[in-house]
């Protein structure tokens, strides 16, 4: 099994004809993803041609809207490669069409826009991942996003991370074990899917035997996740918090990664996680080594 994405997922791409949309549609198909079409209102009625995982040409229809794409293809996942200025409209369109999962890759989405579409999504059926994230991959089955699909295969580890590059590094470090699903939730101040959402899903997934959680300085998401782990997660969890050397008041890497008035520090997050029974590495490699010890004992 997996969480949120599997081989049966039918994926559309909002912005399929743009530069990033074109490149990553090709890579998603190569990863085995069932991409069934795309959305660009200005190019509706046309098609784009790519090759699938077996090297066969696939002609993908371009639709005027997400609703039309769902009606014609049965799509249940959308990946948005839309410029920041148009992201809010694209997200609301996807929510109104009742897409099951929406992965927003776009970086630089205004926080006010994220707040508005996050609020709009409450009580509706669309799960949002992102924005400013690498998306989600269930190795050997499907990729919705930009994670390199060749890093690691299928296995017992669930991974949830704020950082794209650290997602890739952890997958590489543990490639000999493999992953049930790896999800990059994004590092913006307001995101759709949280550490806790992923932890809950991994806890319920029978194929996930252990979980790696990667956080970073800023905010209190990791502290909240620690409290959740203590109460609700029975599977072993190892953690890593990026930003131990970050100076106070500086934004580091992500829009949400800022330490202010002593809150949101890496040390504070590490202590909260360790108090919940999570083993925390000082480096990604040390974190991977901690996970290896756990997997060898299972």
mmCIF file of C-alpha atoms in Angstrom:
data_model
loop_
_atom_site.group_PDB
_atom_site.id
_atom_site.type_symbol
_atom_site.label_atom_id
_atom_site.label_comp_id
_atom_site.label_asym_id
_atom_site.label_seq_id
_atom_site.Cartn_x
_atom_site.Cartn_y
_atom_site.Cartn_z
ATOM 1 C CA UNK A 1 0.000 0.000 0.000
ATOM 2 C CA UNK A 2 0.939 3.672 0.105
ATOM 3 C CA UNK A 3 -0.506 6.994 1.200
ATOM 4 C CA UNK A 4 -2.430 9.467 -0.987
ATOM 5 C CA UNK A 5 -1.006 8.212 -4.337
ATOM 6 C CA UNK A 6 -0.758 4.798 -6.027
ATOM 7 C CA UNK A 7 -0.601 3.022 -9.380
ATOM 8 C CA UNK A 8 -4.343 3.514 -9.890
ATOM 9 C CA UNK A 9 -4.184 7.298 -9.485
ATOM 10 C CA UNK A 10 -5.153 9.194 -12.648
ATOM 11 C CA UNK A 11 -3.101 12.367 -12.881
ATOM 12 C CA UNK A 12 -3.650 15.600 -14.787
ATOM 13 C CA UNK A 13 -1.215 18.500 -15.048
ATOM 14 C CA UNK A 14 -2.368 22.106 -14.699
ATOM 15 C CA UNK A 15 0.052 24.024 -16.891
ATOM 16 C CA UNK A 16 0.943 20.975 -18.999
ATOM 17 C CA UNK A 17 2.078 23.055 -21.987
ATOM 18 C CA UNK A 18 4.478 25.327 -20.058
ATOM 19 C CA UNK A 19 8.211 24.705 -19.743
ATOM 20 C CA UNK A 20 8.128 23.083 -16.281
ATOM 21 C CA UNK A 21 4.843 21.308 -16.979
ATOM 22 C CA UNK A 22 6.233 19.808 -20.176
ATOM 23 C CA UNK A 23 9.470 18.622 -18.583
ATOM 24 C CA UNK A 24 7.925 17.091 -15.520
ATOM 25 C CA UNK A 25 4.981 15.508 -17.339
ATOM 26 C CA UNK A 26 7.600 13.580 -19.307
ATOM 27 C CA UNK A 27 9.421 12.558 -16.117
ATOM 28 C CA UNK A 28 6.199 11.555 -14.347
ATOM 29 C CA UNK A 29 5.251 9.336 -17.292
ATOM 30 C CA UNK A 30 8.737 7.839 -17.290
ATOM 31 C CA UNK A 31 8.244 7.025 -13.584
ATOM 32 C CA UNK A 32 5.167 4.992 -14.491
ATOM 33 C CA UNK A 33 2.553 7.562 -13.475
ATOM 34 C CA UNK A 34 -0.813 7.288 -15.181
ATOM 35 C CA UNK A 35 -0.915 10.836 -16.589
ATOM 36 C CA UNK A 36 -4.210 11.170 -18.468
ATOM 37 C CA UNK A 37 -4.208 14.792 -19.648
ATOM 38 C CA UNK A 38 -3.632 18.406 -18.798
ATOM 39 C CA UNK A 39 -5.233 21.806 -18.440
ATOM 40 C CA UNK A 40 -4.561 25.038 -20.303
ATOM 41 C CA UNK A 41 -7.654 27.049 -21.249
ATOM 42 C CA UNK A 42 -5.840 28.780 -24.126
ATOM 43 C CA UNK A 43 -4.808 25.479 -25.715
ATOM 44 C CA UNK A 44 -7.938 23.441 -25.019
ATOM 45 C CA UNK A 45 -8.693 20.890 -27.702
ATOM 46 C CA UNK A 46 -5.055 20.314 -28.615
ATOM 47 C CA UNK A 47 -2.845 17.420 -27.556
ATOM 48 C CA UNK A 48 0.734 17.008 -26.352
ATOM 49 C CA UNK A 49 2.820 13.928 -27.089
ATOM 50 C CA UNK A 50 5.204 12.294 -24.623
ATOM 51 C CA UNK A 51 6.687 8.854 -24.097
ATOM 52 C CA UNK A 52 5.577 6.512 -21.333
ATOM 53 C CA UNK A 53 7.771 4.313 -19.127
ATOM 54 C CA UNK A 54 8.036 1.720 -21.936
ATOM 55 C CA UNK A 55 9.091 4.294 -24.534
ATOM 56 C CA UNK A 56 5.740 4.308 -26.328
ATOM 57 C CA UNK A 57 4.274 7.595 -27.557
ATOM 58 C CA UNK A 58 1.350 8.851 -25.476
ATOM 59 C CA UNK A 59 -0.932 11.579 -26.806
ATOM 60 C CA UNK A 60 -2.379 13.564 -23.921
ATOM 61 C CA UNK A 61 -5.448 15.774 -24.379
ATOM 62 C CA UNK A 62 -5.406 19.374 -23.167
ATOM 63 C CA UNK A 63 -8.640 20.531 -21.538
ATOM 64 C CA UNK A 64 -10.109 23.955 -20.849
ATOM 65 C CA UNK A 65 -10.688 23.281 -17.158
ATOM 66 C CA UNK A 66 -10.041 20.813 -14.349
ATOM 67 C CA UNK A 67 -13.759 19.968 -14.278
ATOM 68 C CA UNK A 68 -13.689 19.040 -17.968
ATOM 69 C CA UNK A 69 -10.524 16.991 -17.479
ATOM 70 C CA UNK A 70 -12.127 15.044 -14.625
ATOM 71 C CA UNK A 71 -15.308 14.466 -16.620
ATOM 72 C CA UNK A 72 -13.424 13.142 -19.656
ATOM 73 C CA UNK A 73 -10.640 11.156 -17.963
ATOM 74 C CA UNK A 74 -11.795 10.304 -14.433
ATOM 75 C CA UNK A 75 -8.720 12.061 -13.038
ATOM 76 C CA UNK A 76 -8.378 12.140 -9.249
ATOM 77 C CA UNK A 77 -4.983 13.887 -8.884
ATOM 78 C CA UNK A 78 -3.763 17.209 -10.279
ATOM 79 C CA UNK A 79 -0.225 18.582 -10.272
ATOM 80 C CA UNK A 80 -0.052 22.367 -10.658
ATOM 81 C CA UNK A 81 2.850 23.956 -12.525
ATOM 82 C CA UNK A 82 1.321 27.429 -12.603
ATOM 83 C CA UNK A 83 3.100 30.800 -12.132
ATOM 84 C CA UNK A 84 2.635 32.322 -8.646
ATOM 85 C CA UNK A 85 0.294 35.079 -9.834
ATOM 86 C CA UNK A 86 -2.176 32.522 -11.204
ATOM 87 C CA UNK A 87 -1.790 29.780 -8.599
ATOM 88 C CA UNK A 88 -4.711 30.826 -6.393
ATOM 89 C CA UNK A 89 -7.154 30.737 -9.311
ATOM 90 C CA UNK A 90 -5.818 27.343 -10.432
ATOM 91 C CA UNK A 91 -6.178 25.921 -6.916
ATOM 92 C CA UNK A 92 -9.729 27.208 -6.459
ATOM 93 C CA UNK A 93 -10.651 25.787 -9.860
ATOM 94 C CA UNK A 94 -9.313 22.368 -8.799
ATOM 95 C CA UNK A 95 -11.120 22.512 -5.447
ATOM 96 C CA UNK A 96 -14.406 23.471 -7.146
ATOM 97 C CA UNK A 97 -13.970 20.519 -9.521
ATOM 98 C CA UNK A 98 -13.553 18.257 -6.452
ATOM 99 C CA UNK A 99 -10.210 16.766 -7.429
ATOM 100 C CA UNK A 100 -9.133 14.326 -4.715
ATOM 101 C CA UNK A 101 -5.477 15.367 -4.454
ATOM 102 C CA UNK A 102 -3.858 18.610 -5.627
ATOM 103 C CA UNK A 103 -0.063 18.944 -5.588
ATOM 104 C CA UNK A 104 1.139 22.553 -5.898
ATOM 105 C CA UNK A 105 4.773 22.690 -6.996
ATOM 106 C CA UNK A 106 4.903 26.482 -7.474
ATOM 107 C CA UNK A 107 7.400 28.465 -5.407
ATOM 108 C CA UNK A 108 6.777 32.091 -4.443
ATOM 109 C CA UNK A 109 3.003 31.912 -3.966
ATOM 110 C CA UNK A 110 1.962 34.988 -1.912
ATOM 111 C CA UNK A 111 1.154 33.937 1.659
ATOM 112 C CA UNK A 112 -2.184 35.781 1.483
ATOM 113 C CA UNK A 113 -3.148 33.690 -1.556
ATOM 114 C CA UNK A 114 -2.142 30.486 0.254
ATOM 115 C CA UNK A 115 -4.205 31.547 3.278
ATOM 116 C CA UNK A 116 -7.227 32.195 1.064
ATOM 117 C CA UNK A 117 -7.148 28.913 -0.826
ATOM 118 C CA UNK A 118 -6.286 26.964 2.354
ATOM 119 C CA UNK A 119 -9.396 28.439 4.016
ATOM 120 C CA UNK A 120 -11.454 27.785 0.875
ATOM 121 C CA UNK A 121 -10.441 24.106 0.923
ATOM 122 C CA UNK A 122 -11.665 23.511 4.484
ATOM 123 C CA UNK A 123 -14.635 21.149 4.566
ATOM 124 C CA UNK A 124 -14.192 20.224 0.906
ATOM 125 C CA UNK A 125 -12.810 16.987 -0.487
ATOM 126 C CA UNK A 126 -9.524 18.163 -2.035
ATOM 127 C CA UNK A 127 -6.308 17.349 -0.190
ATOM 128 C CA UNK A 128 -3.634 19.940 -0.981
ATOM 129 C CA UNK A 129 0.095 19.213 -0.861
ATOM 130 C CA UNK A 130 2.287 22.315 -1.000
ATOM 131 C CA UNK A 131 2.781 24.922 -2.287
ATOM 132 C CA UNK A 132 6.554 25.189 -2.798
ATOM 133 C CA UNK A 133 7.126 21.460 -2.565
ATOM 134 C CA UNK A 134 8.546 18.525 -4.551
ATOM 135 C CA UNK A 135 5.257 16.627 -4.302
ATOM 136 C CA UNK A 136 4.723 12.968 -3.561
ATOM 137 C CA UNK A 137 6.139 9.699 -4.846
ATOM 138 C CA UNK A 138 5.135 6.108 -4.269
ATOM 139 C CA UNK A 139 8.196 4.398 -5.771
ATOM 140 C CA UNK A 140 7.465 1.911 -8.523
ATOM 141 C CA UNK A 141 3.876 3.123 -8.797
ATOM 142 C CA UNK A 142 3.400 6.847 -9.299
ATOM 143 C CA UNK A 143 4.988 10.279 -9.007
ATOM 144 C CA UNK A 144 3.026 13.516 -8.663
ATOM 145 C CA UNK A 145 5.643 16.241 -8.612
ATOM 146 C CA UNK A 146 9.345 16.683 -9.272
ATOM 147 C CA UNK A 147 11.080 14.114 -7.033
ATOM 148 C CA UNK A 148 13.654 12.137 -9.072
ATOM 149 C CA UNK A 149 12.019 8.742 -9.459
ATOM 150 C CA UNK A 150 15.236 6.760 -9.753
ATOM 151 C CA UNK A 151 16.636 7.552 -6.275
ATOM 152 C CA UNK A 152 14.985 4.701 -4.401
ATOM 153 C CA UNK A 153 12.567 1.850 -4.895
ATOM 154 C CA UNK A 154 9.674 0.483 -2.887
ATOM 155 C CA UNK A 155 10.179 -0.473 0.754
ATOM 156 C CA UNK A 156 8.981 -0.134 4.348
ATOM 157 C CA UNK A 157 9.967 3.466 5.136
ATOM 158 C CA UNK A 158 7.516 6.374 5.107
ATOM 159 C CA UNK A 159 9.068 9.810 4.643
ATOM 160 C CA UNK A 160 7.588 13.247 5.294
ATOM 161 C CA UNK A 161 9.755 16.313 4.833
ATOM 162 C CA UNK A 162 9.550 20.095 4.678
ATOM 163 C CA UNK A 163 12.581 20.228 2.390
ATOM 164 C CA UNK A 164 12.762 18.973 -1.188
ATOM 165 C CA UNK A 165 16.509 18.435 -1.318
ATOM 166 C CA UNK A 166 16.524 16.692 2.057
ATOM 167 C CA UNK A 167 13.720 14.440 0.792
ATOM 168 C CA UNK A 168 15.985 13.410 -2.073
ATOM 169 C CA UNK A 169 19.010 12.953 0.178
ATOM 170 C CA UNK A 170 17.122 10.772 2.656
ATOM 171 C CA UNK A 171 15.724 8.619 -0.146
ATOM 172 C CA UNK A 172 19.247 8.151 -1.484
ATOM 173 C CA UNK A 173 20.673 7.391 1.977
ATOM 174 C CA UNK A 174 18.072 4.638 2.519
ATOM 175 C CA UNK A 175 17.746 3.443 -1.073
ATOM 176 C CA UNK A 176 18.731 -0.108 -0.146
ATOM 177 C CA UNK A 177 15.609 -0.303 2.064
ATOM 178 C CA UNK A 178 13.162 1.733 -0.042
ATOM 179 C CA UNK A 179 10.001 3.710 0.678
ATOM 180 C CA UNK A 180 6.268 3.131 0.841
ATOM 181 C CA UNK A 181 5.657 6.805 0.030
ATOM 182 C CA UNK A 182 7.812 9.925 0.286
ATOM 183 C CA UNK A 183 6.018 13.233 0.597
ATOM 184 C CA UNK A 184 7.523 16.715 0.493
ATOM 185 C CA UNK A 185 5.017 18.973 2.202
ATOM 186 C CA UNK A 186 6.758 22.291 1.446
ATOM 187 C CA UNK A 187 8.343 24.919 3.648
ATOM 188 C CA UNK A 188 5.979 27.867 3.244
ATOM 189 C CA UNK A 189 4.269 29.321 6.350
ATOM 190 C CA UNK A 190 0.877 27.997 5.162
ATOM 191 C CA UNK A 191 0.708 24.542 3.560
ATOM 192 C CA UNK A 192 -2.074 22.118 2.783
ATOM 193 C CA UNK A 193 -0.813 18.819 4.189
ATOM 194 C CA UNK A 194 1.123 18.837 7.461
ATOM 195 C CA UNK A 195 3.558 16.504 9.180
ATOM 196 C CA UNK A 196 0.644 15.313 11.329
ATOM 197 C CA UNK A 197 -1.521 14.479 8.287
ATOM 198 C CA UNK A 198 1.281 12.352 6.859
ATOM 199 C CA UNK A 199 2.079 10.718 10.211
ATOM 200 C CA UNK A 200 -1.566 9.743 10.643
ATOM 201 C CA UNK A 201 -1.662 8.191 7.154
ATOM 202 C CA UNK A 202 1.635 6.333 7.621
ATOM 203 C CA UNK A 203 0.457 4.991 10.978
ATOM 204 C CA UNK A 204 -2.617 3.558 9.232
ATOM 205 C CA UNK A 205 -0.667 2.112 6.270
ATOM 206 C CA UNK A 206 0.215 -1.561 6.861
ATOM 207 C CA UNK A 207 3.202 -1.502 4.480
ATOM 208 C CA UNK A 208 4.903 1.387 6.289
ATOM 209 C CA UNK A 209 6.965 -0.087 9.123
ATOM 210 C CA UNK A 210 8.927 3.015 10.213
ATOM 211 C CA UNK A 211 8.797 6.752 9.547
ATOM 212 C CA UNK A 212 11.365 9.464 8.860
ATOM 213 C CA UNK A 213 10.235 13.000 9.618
ATOM 214 C CA UNK A 214 12.325 15.948 8.399
ATOM 215 C CA UNK A 215 11.599 19.407 9.757
ATOM 216 C CA UNK A 216 13.358 22.732 9.861
ATOM 217 C CA UNK A 217 13.567 25.868 11.957
ATOM 218 C CA UNK A 218 10.627 28.246 12.184
ATOM 219 C CA UNK A 219 7.060 27.842 13.346
ATOM 220 C CA UNK A 220 5.837 25.101 15.673
ATOM 221 C CA UNK A 221 4.871 22.334 13.228
ATOM 222 C CA UNK A 222 7.526 19.956 14.557
ATOM 223 C CA UNK A 223 6.502 20.532 18.182
ATOM 224 C CA UNK A 224 2.875 19.801 17.254
ATOM 225 C CA UNK A 225 4.001 16.692 15.384
ATOM 226 C CA UNK A 226 5.957 15.570 18.460
ATOM 227 C CA UNK A 227 2.838 15.852 20.613
ATOM 228 C CA UNK A 228 0.864 13.894 18.008
ATOM 229 C CA UNK A 229 3.512 11.158 17.804
ATOM 230 C CA UNK A 230 3.493 10.769 21.583
ATOM 231 C CA UNK A 231 -0.268 10.231 21.648
ATOM 232 C CA UNK A 232 -1.058 8.449 18.393
ATOM 233 C CA UNK A 233 1.933 6.909 16.583
ATOM 234 C CA UNK A 234 3.028 3.396 17.512
ATOM 235 C CA UNK A 235 5.560 2.905 14.701
ATOM 236 C CA UNK A 236 9.205 3.934 15.215
ATOM 237 C CA UNK A 237 9.967 7.480 14.061
ATOM 238 C CA UNK A 238 13.355 9.089 13.462
ATOM 239 C CA UNK A 239 13.759 12.794 12.843
ATOM 240 C CA UNK A 240 16.029 15.486 11.528
ATOM 241 C CA UNK A 241 15.671 19.247 11.999
ATOM 242 C CA UNK A 242 17.501 21.470 9.516
ATOM 243 C CA UNK A 243 18.930 24.760 10.727
ATOM 244 C CA UNK A 244 21.004 24.194 13.859
ATOM 245 C CA UNK A 245 23.455 26.906 12.781
ATOM 246 C CA UNK A 246 20.850 29.417 11.611
ATOM 247 C CA UNK A 247 21.228 32.938 13.080
ATOM 248 C CA UNK A 248 18.179 34.407 14.813
ATOM 249 C CA UNK A 249 15.970 36.632 12.665
ATOM 250 C CA UNK A 250 17.237 35.326 9.332
ATOM 251 C CA UNK A 251 15.033 33.500 6.849
ATOM 252 C CA UNK A 252 16.848 30.313 5.871
ATOM 253 C CA UNK A 253 15.920 28.606 2.619
ATOM 254 C CA UNK A 254 12.144 28.565 2.985
ATOM 255 C CA UNK A 255 9.735 31.397 3.599
ATOM 256 C CA UNK A 256 8.636 29.778 6.843
ATOM 257 C CA UNK A 257 12.116 28.958 8.137
ATOM 258 C CA UNK A 258 12.762 31.888 10.432
ATOM 259 C CA UNK A 259 13.695 31.948 14.113
ATOM 260 C CA UNK A 260 12.368 34.888 16.119
ATOM 261 C CA UNK A 261 12.447 35.648 19.847
ATOM 262 C CA UNK A 262 13.989 32.241 20.538
ATOM 263 C CA UNK A 263 10.958 30.370 19.146
ATOM 264 C CA UNK A 264 11.224 27.838 16.351
ATOM 265 C CA UNK A 265 14.835 26.824 17.020
ATOM 266 C CA UNK A 266 16.279 23.528 15.864
ATOM 267 C CA UNK A 267 17.322 22.664 19.411
ATOM 268 C CA UNK A 268 13.821 23.270 20.765
ATOM 269 C CA UNK A 269 12.303 21.087 18.077
ATOM 270 C CA UNK A 270 14.886 18.350 18.660
ATOM 271 C CA UNK A 271 14.091 18.317 22.383
ATOM 272 C CA UNK A 272 10.337 18.168 21.740
ATOM 273 C CA UNK A 273 10.754 15.229 19.357
ATOM 274 C CA UNK A 274 13.100 13.355 21.678
ATOM 275 C CA UNK A 275 10.649 13.827 24.541
ATOM 276 C CA UNK A 276 8.091 12.047 22.351
ATOM 277 C CA UNK A 277 10.447 9.094 21.839
ATOM 278 C CA UNK A 278 11.731 10.143 18.416
ATOM 279 C CA UNK A 279 15.429 9.559 17.751
ATOM 280 C CA UNK A 280 16.843 12.730 16.165
ATOM 281 C CA UNK A 281 20.037 12.812 14.116
ATOM 282 C CA UNK A 282 22.354 15.819 13.982
ATOM 283 C CA UNK A 283 22.845 15.321 10.225
ATOM 284 C CA UNK A 284 20.781 13.632 7.502
ATOM 285 C CA UNK A 285 23.340 10.797 7.353
ATOM 286 C CA UNK A 286 23.146 10.265 11.115
ATOM 287 C CA UNK A 287 19.356 10.234 10.858
ATOM 288 C CA UNK A 288 19.554 7.591 8.131
ATOM 289 C CA UNK A 289 21.896 5.534 10.329
ATOM 290 C CA UNK A 290 19.356 5.679 13.183
ATOM 291 C CA UNK A 291 16.672 4.416 10.803
ATOM 292 C CA UNK A 292 18.946 1.589 9.641
ATOM 293 C CA UNK A 293 19.344 0.413 13.236
ATOM 294 C CA UNK A 294 15.568 0.349 13.639
ATOM 295 C CA UNK A 295 14.947 -1.472 10.357
ATOM 296 C CA UNK A 296 17.587 -4.093 11.144
ATOM 297 C CA UNK A 297 15.859 -4.807 14.450
ATOM 298 C CA UNK A 298 12.381 -5.166 12.960
#
